[in-house]
Amino acid sequence: MKLKALVVFSLGVLGFSNPLLSKASFEFTTSVPTDKTFHVVFIDDVNNLNGMSHVLDQKSDGQLSKLIQLNKFTPEKGNTLHLQMIGEVESLLLIGSQNKDGLSAPELQDLGGKIASSLSSTKDDLNLAIHVENLKTSEALPSAHIAYGYHLRHYSFDRYKTKKSSGESDVTLVTNNADNATKLYHTDLAYIAQGVHLTRDLATEPGNNMYPQAFVDLVKAKFKGIKNVDIDVLDMRDIKKLKMGALEGVGQGSINDPRLLVINYRGSEKTNAPIALVGKGITFDTGGISLKQNTGMWAMKSDLSGAAAVAGTLYASAQRGENINLIGFMPLAENMPSQDAIRPGDVLETMKGVSIEVISTDAEGRLILADAVYYAQQTYKPKMLLNIATLTGSAGRALSDEYAAVITRDFELSQKMMDVGKRSGENVWPLPLHPNHFKQIESPIADIKNSGAGNPGASIGAAVVATFIDEDLPWIHLDIAGVDWLEADIDVAPKGSQGWGVRFMDQLVRDHSK
Ligand code: BES
Ligand code: MN
Ligand code: ZN
């Protein structure tokens, strides 16, 4: 026990409050800076260079056009070409920006991420100017979105490395409307990127240092001083008192007790019912007595991605002072096999009073969500409830990296969520919820059981959670098992945890704030 206290201490002091993460800073100006050695220009037409690229072509006596031809650079969106010594510019990155319909906000963010990733092999500190021109878009402030995308991509989890893996970036965006872009980026978009990075930190941190109370400590440290935020932590005694037998049961095999963390952000009048965001927080999922197989089990350190995304979303909304009431619920537990662990066949009581027969102890996410969503509804009377979880391998197999699964009780709401996804840069695709899925979780000895015969796994998982939610409450179920962990880089995230859900939920929050 003494040892444990020591670990917590070092995490708090050396860890997240003072992370080794490489930094980036962003500035917006209308005039071309003369002190930069590194420049980035967008190109939408190689035969008609405009702005900075035109200036550099003239200064280099047509050298730039010639190199574009020699390298067969074409201006399709996202194409890159890195050149040295053009005019007085030491380093020049060309990025294709050609497009038909005008670049959406997520497409601009992808371009920003593309710039960061093109430079991520450089371990040195970077001092660069991005010339925001030759971009067709209806966004009023494309430069802020490019900075935001760069910021999203500029991430590495370095705290266990003795040497940093990337340098710092000092980025100047050259644009008209610099004042408004400064405002949009620094008082708004930067907080989303910070929320995403917080989520990645939580999901990447190994299980030995990220157990329920460690999650709570880190969130408390991060939210310290943010206005209109109350943090409430239910410990084992509270969980028992409230008869949350499902959350208790999943956590009881571990020496690290479960918690229910509640972040309450009051950004609007009391009379406005809040939106509830509930995230699965399994700090490590061994499967319990229904033990998982060895291969790849390490990745289950990120089985708290849903809870982490809820924390990241609250962080962004509260920091920018969004006009909304928003409450995040994060049931936290470690799913371990031990002589104290629940067994297959055990029956658990829940706060709602619905008993659950545990067919597989590896179907633990729906168990902790059952108590958490019920508690959220009963205690805070939300007008809408969203839950997000790395719930089923089944969702991952169906949709892979491109979409998270969305399940609702009415298809129209799912379609609305597809639209939210499009605008946020994080896409979802609907899976069904059919009366038969509820049939499949009927138990011979309890009210329900926690898994069915198998297919369709994602829908059956959702049916268990749905059992604990009033039918007339607008309810959104997100299964992110396929998207939370990237096997390869994307424009706005290096491989590993991508912090999926913060951008999606942030967009949903905006749509519901006044
Ligand atoms: N955390 C897993 C789901 C998961 C799998 C997330 C792969 C990320 C990648 C979840 O707790 C689980 O084990 N689900 C089981 C449910 C089954 C036992 C009904 C699954 O999907 O196999
Ligand atoms: Mn599991
Ligand atoms: Zn799990």
Coordinates of C-alpha atoms and ligand atoms in Angstrom, one line a residue:
M1 CA 0.0 0.0 0.0
K2 CA 2.8 2.3 0.8
L3 CA 4.3 1.6 -2.6
K4 CA 1.1 2.4 -4.3
A5 CA 1.0 5.8 -2.6
L6 CA 4.5 6.5 -4.0
V7 CA 3.5 5.7 -7.5
V8 CA 0.5 8.0 -7.3
F9 CA 2.8 10.7 -6.1
S10 CA 5.3 10.4 -8.8
L11 CA 2.6 10.3 -11.5
G12 CA 1.1 13.5 -10.2
V13 CA 4.4 15.3 -10.0
L14 CA 6.4 14.1 -12.9
G15 CA 3.5 13.1 -15.1
F16 CA 0.7 15.0 -16.6
S17 CA 1.0 18.3 -14.8
N18 CA 4.5 18.6 -16.3
P19 CA 4.5 16.3 -19.3
L20 CA 7.4 15.7 -21.6
L21 CA 5.1 16.2 -24.6
S22 CA 6.5 18.3 -27.4
K23 CA 4.8 21.6 -27.7
A24 CA 3.4 23.7 -30.6
S25 CA 2.5 27.4 -30.5
F26 CA 0.4 29.2 -33.1
E27 CA 0.3 32.8 -34.1
F28 CA -1.7 34.5 -36.9
T29 CA -0.5 37.5 -38.8
T30 CA -1.4 39.4 -42.0
S31 CA 2.1 40.3 -43.1
V32 CA 4.7 37.8 -44.4
P33 CA 7.3 37.2 -41.7
T34 CA 10.9 37.6 -42.8
D35 CA 12.6 35.6 -40.1
K36 CA 11.3 32.2 -41.1
T37 CA 13.5 29.6 -42.7
F38 CA 10.7 27.2 -43.3
H39 CA 7.6 28.0 -45.4
V40 CA 4.5 26.1 -46.3
V41 CA 2.5 27.0 -49.4
F42 CA -0.7 25.5 -50.8
I43 CA -0.9 24.9 -54.5
D44 CA -4.2 24.4 -56.4
D45 CA -2.9 25.0 -59.9
V46 CA 0.7 24.3 -60.9
N47 CA 0.4 26.4 -64.1
N48 CA -0.8 29.4 -62.3
L49 CA 1.2 30.0 -59.1
N50 CA -0.3 32.5 -56.8
G51 CA 0.7 34.5 -53.8
M52 CA 3.9 33.3 -51.9
S53 CA 4.6 30.5 -54.4
H54 CA 4.4 33.1 -57.2
V55 CA 6.8 35.4 -55.4
L56 CA 9.3 32.5 -54.7
D57 CA 9.1 31.4 -58.3
Q58 CA 10.1 34.9 -59.5
K59 CA 12.8 35.3 -56.9
S60 CA 14.3 32.0 -57.9
D61 CA 14.1 32.8 -61.7
G62 CA 11.5 30.1 -62.3
Q63 CA 13.3 27.5 -60.3
L64 CA 10.2 26.6 -58.4
S65 CA 8.0 26.0 -61.5
K66 CA 10.9 23.9 -62.9
L67 CA 11.2 21.7 -59.8
I68 CA 7.4 21.2 -59.7
Q69 CA 7.6 19.9 -63.2
L70 CA 10.7 17.8 -62.6
N71 CA 9.2 16.2 -59.5
K72 CA 5.9 15.7 -61.4
F73 CA 4.1 17.4 -58.5
T74 CA 0.3 17.5 -59.0
P75 CA -1.9 19.7 -56.8
E76 CA -4.4 17.0 -55.7
K77 CA -5.5 17.6 -52.2
G78 CA -3.0 16.4 -49.7
N79 CA -0.1 15.8 -52.1
T80 CA 3.2 17.1 -50.7
L81 CA 6.6 18.1 -52.1
H82 CA 9.5 19.2 -49.9
L83 CA 12.1 21.5 -51.6
Q84 CA 15.3 23.1 -50.4
M85 CA 16.8 26.5 -51.3
I86 CA 14.1 28.3 -53.3
G87 CA 15.0 32.0 -53.5
E88 CA 16.1 33.0 -50.0
V89 CA 13.9 30.3 -48.5
E90 CA 15.8 27.3 -47.0
S91 CA 13.0 24.9 -46.8
L92 CA 9.7 24.9 -48.7
L93 CA 6.8 22.5 -48.3
L94 CA 4.2 22.4 -51.1
I95 CA 0.8 21.0 -50.3
G96 CA -1.8 20.3 -53.0
S97 CA -5.1 22.0 -52.3
Q98 CA -7.1 21.4 -55.4
N99 CA -10.8 20.4 -54.9
K100 CA -14.1 20.8 -56.6
D101 CA -16.7 21.5 -53.9
G102 CA -14.8 23.7 -51.5
L103 CA -12.9 22.4 -48.5
S104 CA -15.0 21.5 -45.4
A105 CA -13.7 22.3 -41.9
P106 CA -12.5 18.7 -41.4
E107 CA -10.7 18.8 -44.8
L108 CA -8.9 22.0 -43.7
Q109 CA -8.0 20.3 -40.4
D110 CA -6.7 17.3 -42.4
L111 CA -4.4 19.6 -44.4
G112 CA -3.1 21.1 -41.2
G113 CA -2.5 17.6 -39.9
K114 CA -0.7 16.8 -43.1
I115 CA 1.7 19.6 -42.6
A116 CA 2.5 18.4 -39.1
S117 CA 3.0 14.8 -40.2
S118 CA 5.2 15.8 -43.2
L119 CA 7.5 17.5 -40.6
S120 CA 7.2 14.9 -37.9
S121 CA 10.4 13.1 -38.8
T122 CA 12.3 16.3 -38.0
K123 CA 13.5 16.0 -34.4
D124 CA 14.7 19.6 -34.4
D125 CA 12.5 22.5 -33.3
L126 CA 10.7 24.1 -36.1
N127 CA 9.9 27.7 -36.8
L128 CA 7.6 27.9 -39.8
A129 CA 5.2 30.1 -41.7
I130 CA 2.1 28.6 -43.3
H131 CA 0.7 30.8 -46.1
V132 CA -3.0 30.4 -46.1
E133 CA -4.0 31.0 -49.7
N134 CA -5.1 29.1 -52.8
L135 CA -7.7 27.3 -50.7
K136 CA -11.2 27.0 -52.0
T137 CA -13.5 26.9 -49.0
S138 CA -16.7 28.5 -47.5
E139 CA -15.1 28.5 -44.1
A140 CA -14.6 32.1 -42.9
L141 CA -11.4 31.4 -41.1
P142 CA -9.5 28.5 -42.7
S143 CA -6.2 29.4 -41.0
A144 CA -7.7 28.6 -37.5
H145 CA -8.8 25.2 -38.8
I146 CA -5.4 24.5 -40.3
A147 CA -3.7 25.4 -37.0
Y148 CA -6.2 23.2 -35.1
G149 CA -5.4 20.2 -37.4
Y150 CA -1.7 20.8 -37.0
H151 CA -2.2 20.9 -33.2
L152 CA -4.3 17.6 -33.3
R153 CA -1.5 15.9 -35.2
H154 CA 1.4 17.3 -33.1
Y155 CA 1.3 14.7 -30.4
S156 CA 3.6 12.1 -29.0
F157 CA 3.4 10.1 -25.8
D158 CA 7.0 10.6 -24.4
R159 CA 6.8 10.3 -20.7
Y160 CA 8.5 6.9 -20.5
K161 CA 11.2 7.9 -23.0
T162 CA 14.4 9.3 -21.8
K163 CA 14.7 11.3 -25.0
K164 CA 11.9 13.3 -26.7
S165 CA 10.9 11.9 -30.1
S166 CA 10.0 15.2 -31.7
G167 CA 10.8 18.8 -31.4
E168 CA 8.7 21.9 -30.7
S169 CA 6.9 23.8 -33.4
D170 CA 6.6 27.5 -33.6
V171 CA 3.9 28.1 -36.3
T172 CA 2.9 31.4 -37.9
L173 CA -0.1 31.4 -40.1
V174 CA -0.1 34.2 -42.7
T175 CA -3.7 35.1 -43.4
N176 CA -6.1 38.0 -43.8
N177 CA -8.5 38.2 -40.9
A178 CA -5.7 37.3 -38.5
D179 CA -7.5 38.8 -35.5
N180 CA -10.6 36.7 -35.9
A181 CA -8.5 33.6 -36.5
T182 CA -6.5 34.3 -33.4
K183 CA -9.7 34.4 -31.4
L184 CA -11.3 31.3 -32.9
Y185 CA -8.2 29.3 -32.4
H186 CA -7.0 30.5 -29.0
T187 CA -10.4 30.7 -27.3
D188 CA -12.0 27.7 -28.8
L189 CA -10.4 25.2 -31.2
A190 CA -7.2 24.9 -29.2
Y191 CA -9.2 23.6 -26.3
I192 CA -10.6 20.8 -28.4
A193 CA -7.1 19.8 -29.4
Q194 CA -6.1 19.8 -25.8
G195 CA -9.1 17.7 -24.9
V196 CA -8.2 15.2 -27.6
H197 CA -4.6 15.1 -26.3
L198 CA -5.9 14.5 -22.7
T199 CA -8.0 11.6 -24.0
R200 CA -5.0 10.1 -25.8
D201 CA -2.8 10.5 -22.6
L202 CA -5.4 8.6 -20.6
A203 CA -5.9 5.9 -23.1
T204 CA -2.2 5.3 -23.7
E205 CA -1.0 5.3 -20.1
P206 CA -0.3 1.7 -19.1
G207 CA -2.6 -0.1 -16.7
N208 CA -0.1 -0.3 -13.9
N209 CA -0.3 3.5 -13.6
M210 CA -3.8 4.1 -14.8
Y211 CA -6.3 2.5 -12.4
P212 CA -9.6 4.0 -11.3
Q213 CA -8.3 6.4 -8.6
A214 CA -5.3 7.4 -10.9
F215 CA -7.8 8.4 -13.6
V216 CA -9.7 10.5 -11.0
D217 CA -6.5 12.1 -9.7
L218 CA -5.4 13.1 -13.2
V219 CA -8.8 14.5 -14.2
K220 CA -8.9 16.5 -10.9
A221 CA -5.5 18.0 -11.6
K222 CA -6.4 18.8 -15.2
F223 CA -9.7 20.5 -14.3
K224 CA -8.3 22.5 -11.4
G225 CA -9.2 26.2 -11.7
I226 CA -11.7 25.8 -14.6
K227 CA -14.8 27.7 -13.9
N228 CA -18.3 26.2 -13.3
V229 CA -17.0 22.7 -12.9
D230 CA -17.8 20.4 -10.0
I231 CA -16.2 17.0 -9.7
D232 CA -17.8 14.3 -7.7
V233 CA -16.3 10.9 -7.0
L234 CA -18.3 7.9 -5.8
D235 CA -16.1 5.4 -4.1
M236 CA -16.7 1.8 -3.1
R237 CA -18.9 2.8 -0.2
D238 CA -21.1 5.0 -2.3
I239 CA -21.3 2.3 -5.0
K240 CA -22.4 -0.3 -2.4
K241 CA -24.9 2.1 -0.8
L242 CA -26.5 2.9 -4.2
K243 CA -26.7 -0.8 -4.9
M244 CA -24.7 -0.5 -8.1
G245 CA -23.9 -4.2 -8.0
A246 CA -22.9 -4.4 -11.7
L247 CA -20.2 -1.7 -11.3
E248 CA -19.1 -3.2 -8.0
G249 CA -19.1 -6.7 -9.4
V250 CA -16.8 -5.9 -12.4
G251 CA -14.4 -4.1 -10.1
Q252 CA -14.3 -6.6 -7.3
G253 CA -11.6 -8.9 -8.8
S254 CA -9.0 -6.1 -8.6
I255 CA -7.1 -4.6 -5.7
N256 CA -7.9 -1.3 -7.4
D257 CA -11.4 -0.4 -6.3
P258 CA -14.0 0.9 -8.8
R259 CA -15.1 4.5 -8.9
L260 CA -17.8 6.5 -10.5
L261 CA -16.4 9.9 -11.6
V262 CA -18.8 12.7 -12.3
I263 CA -17.7 16.0 -14.0
N264 CA -20.5 18.5 -13.8
Y265 CA -20.2 21.6 -16.0
R266 CA -22.8 24.3 -15.5
G267 CA -22.4 26.7 -18.4
S268 CA -26.1 27.6 -18.7
E269 CA -29.1 28.5 -16.5
K270 CA -30.1 25.9 -13.9
T271 CA -33.4 25.4 -15.6
N272 CA -31.8 24.0 -18.7
A273 CA -31.7 20.2 -18.4
P274 CA -28.2 18.9 -19.0
I275 CA -26.8 16.6 -21.6
A276 CA -25.3 13.4 -20.1
L277 CA -22.2 11.8 -21.5
V278 CA -21.4 8.4 -20.1
G279 CA -18.1 6.7 -21.0
K280 CA -16.9 3.2 -20.3
G281 CA -13.8 3.3 -18.1
I282 CA -12.2 -0.1 -17.9
T283 CA -8.7 0.7 -16.9
F284 CA -7.6 -2.7 -18.0
D285 CA -9.7 -5.5 -19.5
T286 CA -8.2 -9.0 -19.0
G287 CA -11.6 -10.5 -19.6
G288 CA -11.8 -11.5 -15.9
I289 CA -12.4 -15.2 -15.3
S290 CA -13.5 -15.4 -18.9
L291 CA -9.9 -14.6 -19.6
K292 CA -8.9 -13.1 -23.0
Q293 CA -6.3 -14.8 -25.1
N294 CA -2.7 -13.6 -24.8
T295 CA -2.1 -12.0 -28.2
G296 CA -2.7 -8.3 -28.2
M297 CA -4.1 -8.2 -24.7
W298 CA -1.8 -5.3 -23.9
A299 CA -4.0 -3.1 -26.0
M300 CA -6.8 -3.5 -23.4
K301 CA -5.0 -0.8 -21.4
S302 CA -7.1 1.6 -23.6
D303 CA -10.5 0.0 -22.7
L304 CA -11.2 3.3 -20.9
S305 CA -11.2 5.3 -24.2
G306 CA -14.9 6.1 -23.8
A307 CA -14.4 7.6 -20.3
A308 CA -11.3 9.4 -21.5
A309 CA -13.2 10.9 -24.5
V310 CA -15.9 12.1 -22.1
A311 CA -13.3 13.8 -19.9
G312 CA -11.7 15.4 -23.0
T313 CA -15.0 16.7 -24.2
L314 CA -15.9 18.2 -20.8
Y315 CA -12.4 19.8 -20.8
A316 CA -13.0 21.5 -24.2
S317 CA -16.5 22.7 -23.4
A318 CA -15.6 24.0 -19.9
Q319 CA -12.4 25.7 -21.0
R320 CA -14.2 27.7 -23.8
G321 CA -17.2 28.4 -21.6
E322 CA -19.8 26.8 -23.8
N323 CA -23.3 27.9 -23.0
I324 CA -24.7 24.5 -22.0
N325 CA -25.1 22.2 -19.0
L326 CA -23.1 19.1 -19.5
I327 CA -22.4 16.2 -17.2
G328 CA -19.8 13.5 -17.8
F329 CA -20.2 10.1 -16.0
M330 CA -17.2 7.8 -16.0
P331 CA -17.6 4.4 -14.4
L332 CA -14.1 3.2 -13.7
A333 CA -13.0 -0.4 -12.9
E334 CA -10.3 -2.9 -13.6
N335 CA -11.5 -6.2 -14.9
M336 CA -9.2 -8.8 -13.3
P337 CA -9.4 -12.5 -12.6
S338 CA -8.8 -13.4 -9.0
Q339 CA -10.5 -15.3 -6.2
D340 CA -12.6 -12.2 -5.5
A341 CA -13.7 -11.9 -9.1
I342 CA -17.2 -12.5 -10.4
R343 CA -17.7 -15.8 -12.1
P344 CA -19.6 -16.7 -15.2
G345 CA -23.1 -17.6 -14.1
D346 CA -23.1 -15.2 -11.2
V347 CA -26.1 -12.9 -10.9
L348 CA -25.6 -9.2 -10.1
E349 CA -28.1 -6.7 -8.8
T350 CA -28.1 -3.2 -10.3
M351 CA -29.2 0.2 -9.1
K352 CA -32.3 -0.1 -11.2
G353 CA -33.2 -3.4 -9.6
V354 CA -32.9 -5.3 -12.9
S355 CA -30.8 -8.5 -12.1
I356 CA -28.2 -9.6 -14.6
E357 CA -26.8 -13.1 -15.1
V358 CA -23.1 -12.9 -16.1
I359 CA -22.7 -15.2 -19.0
S360 CA -19.2 -13.8 -19.8
T361 CA -17.1 -11.8 -17.4
D362 CA -15.5 -10.3 -20.6
A363 CA -18.8 -8.6 -21.4
E364 CA -18.0 -6.2 -18.6
G365 CA -18.5 -2.8 -20.3
R366 CA -22.3 -3.1 -20.6
L367 CA -22.3 -4.0 -16.9
I368 CA -20.6 -0.9 -15.7
L369 CA -22.6 1.2 -18.2
A370 CA -25.9 -0.2 -16.9
D371 CA -25.4 1.3 -13.4
A372 CA -23.8 4.5 -14.7
V373 CA -26.5 5.4 -17.3
Y374 CA -29.3 4.6 -14.7
Y375 CA -27.6 6.8 -12.1
A376 CA -27.1 9.6 -14.7
Q377 CA -30.8 9.6 -15.5
Q378 CA -32.2 9.2 -12.0
T379 CA -29.9 11.8 -10.4
Y380 CA -29.6 14.5 -13.1
K381 CA -32.7 14.2 -15.3
P382 CA -30.8 14.9 -18.6
K383 CA -32.7 15.8 -21.8
M384 CA -30.4 13.6 -23.9
L385 CA -28.0 10.8 -23.0
L386 CA -25.0 9.6 -25.0
N387 CA -22.9 6.7 -24.0
I388 CA -19.5 5.9 -25.6
A389 CA -17.6 2.7 -25.1
T390 CA -15.0 0.3 -26.6
L391 CA -17.8 -2.3 -26.2
T392 CA -17.5 -5.0 -28.8
G393 CA -15.0 -6.5 -31.2
S394 CA -18.1 -7.0 -33.3
A395 CA -18.4 -3.2 -34.0
G396 CA -14.8 -3.1 -35.0
R397 CA -15.2 -6.0 -37.4
A398 CA -18.3 -4.4 -39.0
L399 CA -16.9 -0.9 -39.5
S400 CA -13.2 -0.9 -38.9
D401 CA -11.3 2.4 -38.8
E402 CA -13.7 4.6 -40.9
Y403 CA -16.8 4.7 -38.7
A404 CA -17.8 4.3 -35.1
A405 CA -21.0 2.4 -34.6
V406 CA -24.0 4.4 -33.6
I407 CA -27.1 2.7 -32.2
T408 CA -30.3 4.5 -31.2
R409 CA -34.0 3.6 -30.7
D410 CA -35.0 5.7 -33.7
F411 CA -33.3 5.7 -37.0
E412 CA -33.8 9.5 -37.5
L413 CA -31.6 10.2 -34.5
S414 CA -28.9 7.9 -36.0
Q415 CA -29.1 9.8 -39.2
K416 CA -28.7 13.1 -37.3
M417 CA -25.6 11.6 -35.7
M418 CA -24.1 10.8 -39.1
D419 CA -24.4 14.5 -39.9
V420 CA -22.8 15.5 -36.6
G421 CA -20.0 13.1 -37.5
K422 CA -19.4 14.6 -41.0
R423 CA -19.1 18.1 -39.6
S424 CA -16.8 17.0 -36.8
G425 CA -14.3 14.9 -38.7
E426 CA -15.3 11.8 -36.8
N427 CA -17.8 9.6 -38.7
V428 CA -20.4 7.2 -37.4
W429 CA -22.5 4.6 -39.2
P430 CA -25.8 3.1 -37.8
L431 CA -26.2 -0.5 -36.6
P432 CA -29.7 -1.8 -35.7
L433 CA -31.5 -2.4 -32.5
H434 CA -34.2 -5.0 -33.0
P435 CA -36.7 -6.6 -30.6
N436 CA -34.9 -9.9 -31.2
H437 CA -31.8 -8.4 -29.7
F438 CA -33.6 -8.0 -26.5
K439 CA -35.0 -11.6 -26.8
Q440 CA -31.4 -12.8 -27.0
I441 CA -30.6 -11.4 -23.6
E442 CA -33.5 -13.1 -21.7
S443 CA -32.1 -15.2 -18.9
P444 CA -33.7 -18.4 -17.4
I445 CA -32.8 -17.3 -13.8
A446 CA -32.4 -13.5 -13.8
D447 CA -34.1 -10.5 -15.5
I448 CA -31.5 -10.4 -18.3
K449 CA -28.1 -11.9 -19.1
N450 CA -25.1 -9.9 -20.2
S451 CA -24.5 -11.6 -23.6
G452 CA -26.5 -13.6 -26.1
A453 CA -25.5 -16.4 -28.4
G454 CA -23.2 -14.2 -30.3
N455 CA -24.5 -12.3 -33.3
P456 CA -25.0 -9.4 -33.8
G457 CA -22.6 -8.6 -31.0
A458 CA -22.7 -4.8 -31.1
S459 CA -26.5 -4.7 -31.1
I460 CA -26.8 -7.2 -28.2
G461 CA -24.4 -5.1 -26.2
A462 CA -26.5 -2.0 -26.9
A463 CA -29.6 -3.9 -25.9
V464 CA -28.2 -4.6 -22.5
V465 CA -27.5 -0.8 -22.0
A466 CA -30.8 0.1 -23.5
T467 CA -32.6 -1.9 -20.8
F468 CA -31.4 0.7 -18.3
I469 CA -32.6 3.7 -20.2
D470 CA -36.1 5.2 -20.3
E471 CA -37.6 4.6 -23.7
D472 CA -38.6 8.2 -24.1
L473 CA -35.2 9.7 -23.4
P474 CA -33.3 10.5 -26.6
W475 CA -30.4 8.0 -26.4
I476 CA -27.2 7.6 -28.5
H477 CA -25.0 4.6 -28.1
L478 CA -21.5 4.8 -29.6
D479 CA -19.4 1.7 -29.9
I480 CA -15.8 2.8 -30.6
A481 CA -14.0 -0.5 -30.4
G482 CA -12.9 -0.2 -34.0
V483 CA -11.8 3.4 -34.1
D484 CA -10.2 4.2 -30.8
W485 CA -6.8 2.7 -31.5
L486 CA -5.1 3.4 -34.9
E487 CA -2.8 0.8 -36.5
A488 CA -1.4 3.5 -38.8
D489 CA -1.1 7.3 -38.8
I490 CA -3.9 9.4 -40.1
D491 CA -3.6 13.1 -41.0
V492 CA -4.8 14.4 -37.6
A493 CA -3.3 11.6 -35.4
P494 CA -0.3 9.5 -35.1
K495 CA -0.9 5.8 -34.7
G496 CA -2.1 4.6 -31.3
S497 CA -4.9 6.2 -29.4
Q498 CA -6.6 8.8 -31.6
G499 CA -8.8 10.2 -28.8
W500 CA -11.9 9.4 -30.8
G501 CA -15.1 10.9 -29.6
V502 CA -14.0 14.3 -28.4
R503 CA -14.5 16.0 -31.8
F504 CA -17.8 14.2 -32.3
M505 CA -19.2 15.0 -28.9
D506 CA -17.9 18.5 -29.1
Q507 CA -19.9 19.0 -32.3
L508 CA -23.0 17.6 -30.6
V509 CA -22.5 20.0 -27.7
R510 CA -22.3 22.9 -30.1
D511 CA -25.5 21.9 -31.8
H512 CA -27.3 21.9 -28.5
S513 CA -25.9 25.0 -26.9
K514 CA -27.5 28.4 -27.3
Ligands
BES1 N1 -13.2 -4.3 -24.4 C1 -13.8 -5.4 -25.1 C2 -14.1 -5.0 -26.6 C3 -12.9 -4.7 -27.5 C4 -12.4 -5.7 -28.3 C5 -12.4 -3.4 -27.6 C6 -11.4 -5.3 -29.2 C7 -11.4 -3.1 -28.4 C8 -10.9 -4.1 -29.2 C9 -15.1 -5.8 -24.5 O1 -15.1 -5.7 -23.1 C10 -15.2 -7.3 -24.8 O2 -14.4 -8.1 -24.3 N2 -16.3 -7.6 -25.5 C11 -16.6 -9.0 -25.9 C12 -18.0 -9.2 -25.7 C13 -18.4 -10.7 -25.7 C14 -17.8 -11.4 -24.6 C15 -19.9 -10.8 -25.6 C16 -16.2 -9.1 -27.4 O3 -16.5 -8.2 -28.2 O4 -15.7 -10.2 -27.8
MN2 MN -14.3 -7.4 -22.1
ZN3 ZN -13.9 -4.2 -22.3

